[in-house]
Coordinates of N, CA and C in Angstrom, one line a residue:
Chain A
R6 N -77.0 -49.6 -112.2 CA -76.6 -48.2 -112.0 C -75.5 -47.8 -112.9
K7 N -75.7 -46.6 -113.6 CA -74.6 -46.2 -114.5 C -73.4 -45.8 -113.7
E8 N -72.2 -46.0 -114.3 CA -71.0 -45.6 -113.7 C -70.7 -44.1 -113.6
V9 N -71.3 -43.4 -114.5 CA -71.2 -41.9 -114.5 C -72.6 -41.4 -114.8
E10 N -73.1 -40.6 -113.9 CA -74.4 -40.1 -114.0 C -74.5 -38.6 -114.0
Q11 N -75.3 -38.0 -114.9 CA -75.5 -36.6 -115.0 C -77.0 -36.3 -115.1
D12 N -77.4 -35.1 -114.6 CA -78.7 -34.6 -114.7 C -78.8 -34.2 -116.2
P13 N -79.8 -34.8 -117.0 CA -79.8 -34.5 -118.4 C -80.3 -33.0 -118.7
G14 N -80.9 -32.4 -117.7 CA -81.4 -31.0 -118.0 C -82.7 -31.1 -118.8
P15 N -83.0 -30.1 -119.6 CA -82.1 -28.9 -119.9 C -82.2 -27.9 -118.7
F16 N -81.0 -27.3 -118.5 CA -80.9 -26.1 -117.7 C -81.1 -24.9 -118.5
N17 N -82.2 -24.2 -118.3 CA -82.5 -23.0 -119.0 C -82.0 -21.8 -118.2
V18 N -81.1 -21.1 -118.8 CA -80.3 -20.1 -118.1 C -80.4 -18.7 -118.8
P19 N -80.8 -17.7 -118.1 CA -80.8 -16.3 -118.8 C -79.4 -15.9 -119.0
E20 N -79.2 -15.2 -120.1 CA -77.9 -14.7 -120.4 C -77.4 -13.9 -119.3
G21 N -76.1 -14.1 -118.9 CA -75.5 -13.3 -117.8 C -75.6 -14.0 -116.5
A22 N -76.4 -15.0 -116.4 CA -76.6 -15.7 -115.1 C -75.6 -16.8 -114.9
T23 N -75.6 -17.4 -113.7 CA -74.7 -18.5 -113.4 C -75.4 -19.8 -113.3
V24 N -74.8 -20.8 -113.8 CA -75.4 -22.2 -113.8 C -74.3 -23.1 -113.3
A25 N -74.8 -24.1 -112.5 CA -73.9 -25.1 -112.1 C -74.6 -26.5 -112.1
F26 N -73.8 -27.5 -112.3 CA -74.4 -28.8 -112.3 C -73.3 -29.8 -112.0
N27 N -73.7 -31.0 -111.6 CA -72.8 -32.0 -111.1 C -72.8 -33.3 -111.9
C28 N -71.8 -34.1 -111.6 CA -71.7 -35.4 -112.3 C -71.2 -36.4 -111.2
T29 N -71.9 -37.5 -111.0 CA -71.4 -38.4 -109.9 C -70.8 -39.6 -110.6
Y30 N -69.8 -40.3 -110.0 CA -69.2 -41.4 -110.5 C -69.1 -42.5 -109.5
S31 N -69.1 -43.8 -109.9 CA -69.3 -44.9 -108.9 C -67.9 -45.5 -108.6
N32 N -66.9 -45.4 -109.4 CA -65.6 -46.0 -109.2 C -64.7 -45.2 -108.4
S33 N -64.5 -45.5 -107.1 CA -63.7 -44.7 -106.2 C -62.2 -44.7 -106.7
A34 N -61.8 -45.6 -107.5 CA -60.4 -45.7 -108.0 C -60.2 -44.8 -109.2
S35 N -61.2 -44.1 -109.6 CA -61.1 -43.2 -110.8 C -60.0 -42.2 -110.6
Q36 N -59.2 -41.9 -111.6 CA -58.0 -41.0 -111.4 C -58.1 -39.7 -112.0
S37 N -58.7 -39.6 -113.2 CA -58.8 -38.3 -114.0 C -60.2 -38.0 -114.4
F38 N -60.4 -36.7 -114.4 CA -61.8 -36.3 -114.7 C -61.8 -35.1 -115.7
F39 N -62.8 -35.1 -116.5 CA -62.8 -34.1 -117.6 C -64.2 -33.6 -117.8
W40 N -64.3 -32.4 -118.3 CA -65.6 -31.9 -118.9 C -65.3 -31.7 -120.4
Y41 N -66.2 -32.2 -121.2 CA -66.2 -32.0 -122.6 C -67.5 -31.3 -123.0
R42 N -67.4 -30.5 -124.0 CA -68.6 -29.8 -124.6 C -69.0 -30.4 -125.9
Q43 N -70.3 -30.6 -126.1 CA -70.7 -31.2 -127.4 C -71.9 -30.3 -127.9
D44 N -71.7 -29.8 -129.1 CA -72.8 -29.1 -129.8 C -73.5 -30.2 -130.6
C45 N -74.8 -29.8 -131.0 CA -75.7 -30.8 -131.5 C -75.1 -31.7 -132.6
R46 N -74.9 -33.0 -132.2 CA -74.5 -34.1 -133.1 C -73.1 -33.8 -133.7
K47 N -72.3 -33.0 -133.1 CA -71.0 -32.8 -133.5 C -70.0 -33.5 -132.5
E48 N -68.7 -33.5 -132.9 CA -67.8 -34.2 -132.0 C -67.6 -33.5 -130.7
P49 N -67.5 -34.2 -129.6 CA -67.2 -33.6 -128.3 C -65.8 -32.9 -128.3
K50 N -65.7 -31.8 -127.6 CA -64.4 -31.2 -127.5 C -64.1 -30.9 -126.0
L51 N -62.8 -31.1 -125.7 CA -62.4 -30.9 -124.3 C -62.6 -29.4 -123.8
L52 N -63.4 -29.3 -122.8 CA -63.6 -28.0 -122.2 C -62.5 -27.7 -121.1
M53 N -62.4 -28.7 -120.2 CA -61.3 -28.6 -119.2 C -61.1 -29.9 -118.4
S54 N -59.9 -30.1 -118.0 CA -59.6 -31.1 -117.0 C -60.0 -30.7 -115.6
V55 N -60.3 -31.6 -114.8 CA -60.7 -31.3 -113.4 C -59.6 -31.8 -112.4
Y56 N -59.0 -30.9 -111.7 CA -57.9 -31.2 -110.8 C -58.4 -31.3 -109.4
S57 N -57.7 -32.0 -108.5 CA -58.1 -32.2 -107.2 C -58.3 -30.9 -106.4
S58 N -57.5 -29.9 -106.7 CA -57.6 -28.6 -106.0 C -58.7 -27.7 -106.6
G59 N -59.3 -28.2 -107.6 CA -60.3 -27.3 -108.3 C -59.5 -26.4 -109.3
N60 N -60.2 -26.0 -110.4 CA -59.5 -25.2 -111.3 C -60.5 -24.3 -112.1
E61 N -60.0 -23.2 -112.6 CA -60.8 -22.2 -113.2 C -60.2 -21.9 -114.6
D62 N -61.1 -21.7 -115.6 CA -60.6 -21.3 -116.9 C -61.6 -20.2 -117.4
G63 N -61.3 -19.0 -117.2 CA -62.2 -17.9 -117.5 C -63.4 -18.0 -116.7
R64 N -64.6 -18.1 -117.4 CA -65.9 -18.1 -116.7 C -66.2 -19.5 -116.2
F65 N -65.4 -20.5 -116.5 CA -65.7 -21.9 -116.1 C -64.9 -22.3 -114.9
T66 N -65.6 -22.9 -113.9 CA -64.9 -23.4 -112.7 C -65.3 -24.9 -112.5
A67 N -64.3 -25.8 -112.4 CA -64.5 -27.2 -112.1 C -64.0 -27.5 -110.7
Q68 N -64.8 -28.4 -110.1 CA -64.4 -28.9 -108.8 C -64.5 -30.4 -108.7
L69 N -63.7 -31.0 -107.9 CA -63.7 -32.4 -107.7 C -63.9 -32.7 -106.2
N70 N -64.8 -33.6 -105.9 CA -65.1 -34.0 -104.5 C -64.9 -35.5 -104.4
R71 N -63.7 -35.9 -104.1 CA -63.5 -37.4 -104.1 C -64.3 -38.1 -103.0
A72 N -64.5 -37.5 -101.9 CA -65.2 -38.1 -100.7 C -66.6 -38.5 -101.1
S73 N -67.2 -37.6 -101.9 CA -68.6 -37.8 -102.3 C -68.7 -38.3 -103.7
Q74 N -67.6 -38.4 -104.4 CA -67.5 -38.9 -105.7 C -68.3 -38.2 -106.7
Y75 N -68.1 -36.9 -106.8 CA -68.7 -36.1 -107.8 C -67.8 -35.0 -108.3
I76 N -68.0 -34.5 -109.5 CA -67.3 -33.4 -110.0 C -68.4 -32.4 -110.4
S77 N -68.1 -31.1 -110.5 CA -69.0 -30.1 -110.8 C -68.4 -29.1 -111.8
L78 N -69.4 -28.5 -112.5 CA -69.0 -27.4 -113.5 C -69.9 -26.2 -113.2
L79 N -69.2 -25.1 -113.1 CA -70.0 -23.8 -112.9 C -69.6 -22.9 -114.0
I80 N -70.6 -22.3 -114.6 CA -70.4 -21.3 -115.7 C -71.0 -20.0 -115.2
R81 N -70.1 -19.0 -115.2 CA -70.5 -17.6 -114.7 C -70.8 -16.8 -116.0
D82 N -71.6 -15.8 -115.8 CA -71.9 -14.8 -116.9 C -72.2 -15.5 -118.2
S83 N -73.2 -16.4 -118.2 CA -73.5 -17.2 -119.3 C -73.7 -16.4 -120.6
K84 N -73.1 -17.0 -121.7 CA -73.3 -16.4 -123.0 C -74.2 -17.3 -123.8
L85 N -74.8 -16.7 -124.8 CA -75.6 -17.5 -125.7 C -74.8 -18.7 -126.3
S86 N -73.5 -18.4 -126.6 CA -72.7 -19.5 -127.2 C -72.3 -20.6 -126.2
D87 N -72.7 -20.5 -124.9 CA -72.5 -21.6 -124.0 C -73.5 -22.6 -124.1
S88 N -74.6 -22.4 -124.9 CA -75.6 -23.4 -125.1 C -75.0 -24.6 -125.8
A89 N -75.1 -25.8 -125.1 CA -74.5 -27.0 -125.6 C -74.8 -28.1 -124.6
T90 N -74.3 -29.3 -124.9 CA -74.4 -30.4 -123.9 C -73.0 -30.6 -123.3
Y91 N -73.0 -30.7 -122.0 CA -71.7 -30.8 -121.3 C -71.6 -32.3 -120.8
L92 N -70.5 -32.9 -121.2 CA -70.3 -34.3 -120.9 C -69.2 -34.4 -119.8
C93 N -69.5 -35.2 -118.9 CA -68.6 -35.6 -117.8 C -67.9 -36.8 -118.2
V94 N -66.5 -36.9 -118.1 CA -65.8 -38.0 -118.4 C -64.9 -38.4 -117.3
V95 N -64.9 -39.7 -117.0 CA -64.1 -40.2 -115.9 C -63.1 -41.3 -116.4
D96 N -61.9 -41.2 -116.0 CA -60.8 -42.1 -116.5 C -60.4 -43.0 -115.3
S97 N -60.7 -44.3 -115.5 CA -60.3 -45.3 -114.5 C -59.3 -46.2 -115.1
W98 N -58.0 -46.0 -114.8 CA -56.9 -46.9 -115.3 C -57.0 -47.1 -116.8
G99 N -57.2 -46.0 -117.5 CA -57.2 -46.0 -119.0 C -58.5 -46.2 -119.6
K100 N -59.5 -46.6 -118.8 CA -60.9 -46.8 -119.3 C -61.7 -45.6 -119.1
L101 N -62.2 -45.0 -120.2 CA -62.9 -43.8 -120.1 C -64.4 -44.1 -120.1
Q102 N -65.1 -43.4 -119.1 CA -66.5 -43.6 -119.0 C -67.2 -42.2 -119.2
F103 N -68.2 -42.1 -120.1 CA -68.8 -40.8 -120.3 C -70.2 -40.8 -119.7
G104 N -70.5 -39.6 -119.1 CA -71.9 -39.4 -118.7 C -72.8 -39.1 -120.0
A105 N -74.1 -39.2 -119.8 CA -75.0 -39.0 -120.9 C -75.1 -37.5 -121.3
G106 N -74.6 -36.6 -120.4 CA -74.6 -35.2 -120.7 C -75.6 -34.4 -120.1
T107 N -75.3 -33.1 -119.8 CA -76.2 -32.2 -119.3 C -76.4 -31.1 -120.3
Q108 N -77.7 -30.8 -120.7 CA -77.9 -29.8 -121.7 C -78.2 -28.5 -121.0
V109 N -77.5 -27.5 -121.6 CA -77.6 -26.1 -121.1 C -78.1 -25.3 -122.2
V110 N -79.2 -24.5 -122.0 CA -79.7 -23.6 -123.0 C -79.7 -22.2 -122.4
V111 N -78.9 -21.3 -123.0 CA -78.8 -19.9 -122.5 C -79.8 -19.1 -123.4
T112 N -80.6 -18.4 -122.7 CA -81.7 -17.6 -123.4 C -81.4 -16.1 -123.3
P113 N -81.8 -15.3 -124.3 CA -81.5 -13.9 -124.3 C -82.4 -13.2 -123.2
Chain B
E18 N -52.1 -30.1 -139.9 CA -53.0 -29.9 -138.8 C -53.3 -31.2 -138.1
A19 N -53.2 -31.1 -136.8 CA -53.5 -32.3 -136.0 C -55.0 -32.7 -136.1
Q20 N -55.3 -33.9 -136.4 CA -56.7 -34.3 -136.5 C -56.9 -35.8 -136.5
V21 N -58.2 -36.1 -136.3 CA -58.7 -37.4 -136.4 C -59.6 -37.4 -137.6
T22 N -59.4 -38.3 -138.6 CA -60.2 -38.3 -139.8 C -61.0 -39.5 -139.9
Q23 N -62.3 -39.4 -140.0 CA -63.2 -40.5 -139.9 C -64.1 -40.4 -141.2
N24 N -64.2 -41.6 -141.8 CA -65.0 -41.6 -143.0 C -65.8 -42.9 -143.1
P25 N -67.0 -42.9 -143.7 CA -67.7 -41.7 -144.3 C -68.4 -40.9 -143.2
R26 N -68.9 -39.8 -143.5 CA -69.7 -38.9 -142.6 C -71.1 -39.4 -142.5
Y27 N -71.6 -39.9 -143.5 CA -73.0 -40.5 -143.5 C -73.0 -41.8 -144.3
L28 N -73.7 -42.8 -143.8 CA -73.8 -44.1 -144.4 C -75.1 -44.7 -144.2
I29 N -75.8 -45.1 -145.3 CA -77.0 -45.8 -145.2 C -76.8 -47.2 -145.9
T30 N -77.1 -48.2 -145.2 CA -76.9 -49.5 -145.7 C -78.1 -50.4 -145.3
V31 N -78.0 -51.7 -145.7 CA -79.1 -52.6 -145.5 C -78.5 -53.7 -144.5
T32 N -79.5 -54.3 -143.9 CA -79.1 -55.4 -142.9 C -78.2 -56.5 -143.6
G33 N -77.2 -56.8 -142.9 CA -76.3 -57.9 -143.4 C -75.2 -57.6 -144.3
K34 N -75.2 -56.3 -144.8 CA -74.1 -56.0 -145.8 C -72.9 -55.4 -145.0
K35 N -71.8 -56.1 -145.1 CA -70.6 -55.8 -144.3 C -70.1 -54.3 -144.7
L36 N -69.7 -53.6 -143.6 CA -69.2 -52.3 -143.9 C -68.0 -52.0 -142.9
T37 N -67.2 -51.0 -143.3 CA -66.1 -50.6 -142.6 C -66.1 -49.1 -142.5
V38 N -66.0 -48.6 -141.2 CA -65.8 -47.1 -141.0 C -64.3 -46.9 -140.7
T39 N -63.7 -46.0 -141.4 CA -62.3 -45.8 -141.2 C -62.0 -44.7 -140.2
C40 N -60.9 -44.8 -139.6 CA -60.4 -43.8 -138.6 C -58.9 -43.7 -138.7
S41 N -58.4 -42.5 -138.9 CA -57.0 -42.3 -139.0 C -56.6 -41.0 -138.2
Q42 N -55.5 -41.1 -137.4 CA -55.0 -39.9 -136.7 C -53.5 -39.7 -137.1
N43 N -53.2 -38.4 -137.1 CA -51.8 -38.0 -137.5 C -51.0 -37.4 -136.3
M44 N -51.4 -37.8 -135.1 CA -50.7 -37.2 -133.9 C -49.8 -38.2 -133.2
N45 N -49.7 -39.4 -133.8 CA -48.9 -40.4 -133.2 C -49.4 -40.9 -131.8
H46 N -50.7 -40.8 -131.7 CA -51.3 -41.2 -130.4 C -51.3 -42.7 -130.2
E47 N -51.1 -43.2 -129.0 CA -51.1 -44.6 -128.7 C -52.6 -45.1 -128.6
Y48 N -53.4 -44.3 -127.9 CA -54.8 -44.7 -127.6 C -55.7 -44.3 -128.7
M49 N -56.6 -45.3 -129.1 CA -57.6 -45.0 -130.0 C -58.9 -45.7 -129.6
S50 N -60.0 -45.2 -129.9 CA -61.3 -45.8 -129.4 C -62.4 -45.5 -130.3
W51 N -63.4 -46.3 -130.2 CA -64.7 -46.1 -130.9 C -65.8 -46.0 -129.9
Y52 N -66.8 -45.1 -130.2 CA -67.9 -44.8 -129.4 C -69.2 -44.8 -130.3
R53 N -70.3 -45.2 -129.7 CA -71.5 -44.9 -130.4 C -72.4 -44.0 -129.4
Q54 N -73.1 -43.1 -130.0 CA -73.9 -42.2 -129.3 C -75.4 -42.3 -129.7
D55 N -76.2 -42.6 -128.7 CA -77.6 -42.8 -128.9 C -78.4 -41.8 -127.9
P56 N -79.5 -41.3 -128.3 CA -80.3 -40.4 -127.5 C -80.5 -40.9 -126.1
G57 N -80.2 -40.1 -125.1 CA -80.4 -40.5 -123.7 C -79.4 -41.4 -123.1
L58 N -78.5 -42.0 -123.9 CA -77.6 -42.9 -123.4 C -76.1 -42.4 -123.4
G59 N -75.9 -41.3 -124.1 CA -74.6 -40.7 -124.1 C -73.6 -41.5 -125.0
L60 N -72.4 -41.3 -124.8 CA -71.3 -42.0 -125.6 C -71.0 -43.3 -124.9
R61 N -71.1 -44.4 -125.6 CA -70.7 -45.7 -125.1 C -69.6 -46.3 -125.9
Q62 N -68.6 -46.8 -125.1 CA -67.4 -47.3 -125.8 C -67.6 -48.7 -126.4
I63 N -67.2 -48.8 -127.6 CA -67.4 -50.1 -128.4 C -66.1 -50.9 -128.2
Y64 N -65.0 -50.4 -128.7 CA -63.7 -51.0 -128.5 C -62.7 -49.9 -128.3
Y65 N -61.5 -50.3 -127.7 CA -60.4 -49.4 -127.6 C -59.1 -50.1 -127.8
S66 N -58.1 -49.3 -128.1 CA -56.8 -49.9 -128.3 C -55.7 -49.0 -127.7
M67 N -54.8 -49.6 -126.9 CA -53.8 -48.8 -126.2 C -52.5 -48.8 -127.0
N68 N -52.4 -49.6 -128.1 CA -51.3 -49.5 -129.0 C -51.5 -50.5 -130.1
V69 N -50.5 -50.5 -131.0 CA -50.6 -51.4 -132.1 C -50.8 -52.9 -131.7
E70 N -51.7 -53.6 -132.3 CA -52.0 -55.0 -132.0 C -52.5 -55.2 -130.6
V71 N -52.9 -54.1 -129.9 CA -53.5 -54.3 -128.6 C -54.9 -53.6 -128.6
T72 N -55.9 -54.5 -128.6 CA -57.3 -54.0 -128.6 C -58.1 -54.7 -127.5
D73 N -59.1 -54.0 -127.0 CA -59.9 -54.5 -125.9 C -61.4 -54.1 -126.1
K74 N -62.3 -54.9 -125.5 CA -63.7 -54.6 -125.6 C -64.0 -53.4 -124.7
G75 N -65.0 -52.6 -125.2 CA -65.5 -51.6 -124.3 C -66.8 -52.1 -123.7
D76 N -67.8 -51.2 -123.6 CA -69.1 -51.6 -123.0 C -70.1 -52.3 -123.9
V77 N -70.0 -52.0 -125.2 CA -71.0 -52.5 -126.1 C -70.3 -53.1 -127.4
P78 N -69.5 -54.1 -127.3 CA -68.7 -54.6 -128.4 C -69.4 -55.6 -129.3
E79 N -70.6 -56.0 -128.9 CA -71.3 -57.1 -129.7 C -71.6 -56.5 -131.1
G80 N -71.3 -57.3 -132.1 CA -71.6 -57.0 -133.5 C -70.6 -56.1 -134.2
Y81 N -69.5 -55.8 -133.5 CA -68.4 -55.0 -134.0 C -67.1 -55.7 -134.0
K82 N -66.2 -55.3 -134.9 CA -64.8 -55.8 -134.9 C -63.9 -54.6 -135.1
V83 N -62.7 -54.7 -134.6 CA -61.7 -53.7 -134.9 C -60.3 -54.3 -135.1
S84 N -59.4 -53.5 -135.7 CA -58.0 -54.0 -135.8 C -57.1 -52.8 -135.6
R85 N -55.9 -53.1 -135.2 CA -54.9 -52.0 -135.0 C -53.6 -52.5 -135.5
K86 N -53.5 -52.5 -136.9 CA -52.3 -53.0 -137.5 C -51.2 -51.9 -137.6
E87 N -51.7 -50.7 -137.6 CA -50.7 -49.6 -137.7 C -51.2 -48.6 -136.6
K88 N -50.2 -47.8 -136.1 CA -50.6 -46.9 -135.0 C -51.6 -45.8 -135.4
R89 N -51.6 -45.4 -136.7 CA -52.5 -44.3 -137.1 C -53.9 -44.7 -137.4
N90 N -54.1 -46.0 -137.7 CA -55.4 -46.4 -138.2 C -56.1 -47.4 -137.3
F91 N -57.5 -47.2 -137.2 CA -58.2 -48.0 -136.2 C -59.6 -48.2 -136.9
P92 N -59.8 -49.0 -137.9 CA -61.1 -49.2 -138.5 C -62.1 -49.9 -137.7
L93 N -63.3 -49.6 -137.8 CA -64.5 -50.3 -137.2 C -65.2 -51.1 -138.2
I94 N -65.4 -52.4 -138.0 CA -66.0 -53.3 -139.0 C -67.3 -53.8 -138.4
L95 N -68.3 -53.7 -139.2 CA -69.6 -54.3 -138.9 C -69.8 -55.5 -139.9
E96 N -69.6 -56.7 -139.5 CA -69.6 -57.8 -140.4 C -71.0 -58.1 -141.0
S97 N -72.0 -57.9 -140.1 CA -73.4 -58.1 -140.5 C -74.3 -57.1 -139.8
P98 N -74.3 -55.9 -140.3 CA -75.1 -54.8 -139.6 C -76.5 -55.2 -139.4
S99 N -77.1 -54.7 -138.3 CA -78.5 -54.8 -138.0 C -79.1 -53.5 -137.6
P100 N -80.4 -53.3 -137.7 CA -81.0 -52.0 -137.5 C -80.7 -51.4 -136.1
N101 N -80.4 -52.3 -135.1 CA -80.1 -51.7 -133.8 C -78.7 -51.1 -133.7
Q102 N -77.9 -51.2 -134.8 CA -76.6 -50.5 -134.9 C -76.7 -49.2 -135.6
T103 N -77.9 -48.8 -135.9 CA -78.2 -47.4 -136.4 C -77.8 -46.5 -135.2
S104 N -76.9 -45.6 -135.5 CA -76.4 -44.7 -134.4 C -75.4 -43.7 -135.0
L105 N -74.9 -42.8 -134.1 CA -73.9 -41.8 -134.5 C -72.6 -42.4 -133.9
Y106 N -71.6 -42.6 -134.7 CA -70.3 -43.2 -134.2 C -69.2 -42.2 -134.2
F107 N -68.4 -42.2 -133.2 CA -67.2 -41.3 -133.1 C -66.0 -42.2 -132.8
C108 N -64.9 -41.8 -133.6 CA -63.6 -42.3 -133.3 C -62.8 -41.3 -132.5
A109 N -62.0 -41.7 -131.6 CA -61.2 -40.7 -130.8 C -59.8 -41.3 -130.6
S110 N -58.8 -40.4 -130.3 CA -57.5 -40.8 -130.0 C -56.9 -39.8 -129.0
S111 N -55.9 -40.3 -128.3 CA -55.2 -39.5 -127.3 C -53.8 -40.1 -127.0
F112 N -53.0 -39.3 -126.4 CA -51.8 -39.8 -125.8 C -52.2 -40.6 -124.5
F113 N -51.5 -41.7 -124.3 CA -51.8 -42.6 -123.2 C -50.7 -42.5 -122.2
G114 N -51.0 -42.2 -120.9 CA -49.9 -42.0 -120.0 C -49.1 -43.3 -119.7
G115 N -49.8 -44.4 -119.7 CA -49.1 -45.6 -119.4 C -48.5 -45.6 -118.0
G116 N -47.6 -46.5 -117.7 CA -46.9 -46.5 -116.4 C -47.9 -46.8 -115.2
V117 N -47.6 -46.2 -114.1 CA -48.4 -46.5 -112.9 C -49.8 -45.8 -113.0
E118 N -49.8 -44.6 -113.5 CA -51.0 -43.9 -113.5 C -52.0 -44.4 -114.6
M119 N -51.5 -44.8 -115.8 CA -52.3 -45.2 -116.9 C -53.5 -44.3 -117.1
T120 N -53.2 -43.1 -117.4 CA -54.3 -42.1 -117.6 C -54.3 -41.6 -119.1
N121 N -55.4 -41.3 -119.5 CA -55.5 -40.6 -120.8 C -55.4 -39.1 -120.7
E122 N -54.8 -38.5 -121.7 CA -54.9 -37.1 -121.8 C -56.0 -36.7 -122.7
K123 N -56.0 -35.5 -123.2 CA -57.1 -35.0 -124.0 C -57.4 -35.9 -125.2
L124 N -58.7 -36.2 -125.3 CA -59.2 -37.0 -126.4 C -59.5 -36.1 -127.6
F125 N -59.1 -36.5 -128.8 CA -59.4 -35.8 -130.0 C -60.4 -36.7 -130.7
F126 N -61.5 -36.1 -131.2 CA -62.5 -36.9 -131.8 C -62.6 -36.6 -133.3
G127 N -63.0 -37.6 -134.1 CA -63.3 -37.4 -135.4 C -64.7 -36.7 -135.5
S128 N -65.1 -36.4 -136.7 CA -66.3 -35.6 -136.9 C -67.6 -36.5 -136.8
G129 N -67.4 -37.8 -136.7 CA -68.6 -38.6 -136.5 C -69.1 -39.2 -137.8
T130 N -69.7 -40.4 -137.7 CA -70.3 -41.1 -138.8 C -71.8 -41.4 -138.4
Q131 N -72.7 -40.9 -139.1 CA -74.1 -41.2 -138.9 C -74.5 -42.4 -139.7
L132 N -74.7 -43.6 -139.1 CA -75.0 -44.8 -139.8 C -76.5 -45.2 -139.6
S133 N -77.1 -45.5 -140.7 CA -78.5 -46.0 -140.7 C -78.5 -47.4 -141.4
V134 N -79.0 -48.3 -140.6 CA -79.1 -49.7 -141.2 C -80.6 -50.0 -141.4
L135 N -80.9 -50.3 -142.6 CA -82.4 -50.5 -142.9 C -82.7 -51.9 -142.9

């Protein structure tokens, strides 16, 4: 079993709609959690950190559920430019584990 | 400009011919790491380093070597490349929290190296 798992998608989303997806992790001692965005074969870039209380950055909302060991990302009012692969990253005592990514395709 | 510089961007080589992919960062980061990315498998960590002269294996270290003689540089060495090492490689760096929490902060990635081993 992978330590960090994501639904690969693709999630096909009409422009303006809301999309949400999760990432599960297996190490209960994991401390920090992040969402990165990756455009096709380019370097990943930090989208947002995920805090215990949940956090929002514009149209993006991240949640952490430690009891069930998953994090989530919700994108509201999707834009065409949101089309990308979203990588979940879990930090366990300095060791970073990446999920394989969830592909989001926003259509006009 | 704060950045991670990775070279070359593209590399085609033949089986068994030693090669080095360079990685340099100008942000004084303690933590540096190498990843390979293959379709459907996501980013897998090859080696990482928490500071100068401190390196450790990631999830897929076989066939690779690294060194961290200076804080800014973290080269990836393939002593005898094989076709199964054909992949997209990324170098990354970050500040490392250390102490009790031992957490990473934001990772900065290089632009990637597409390696093909024939």
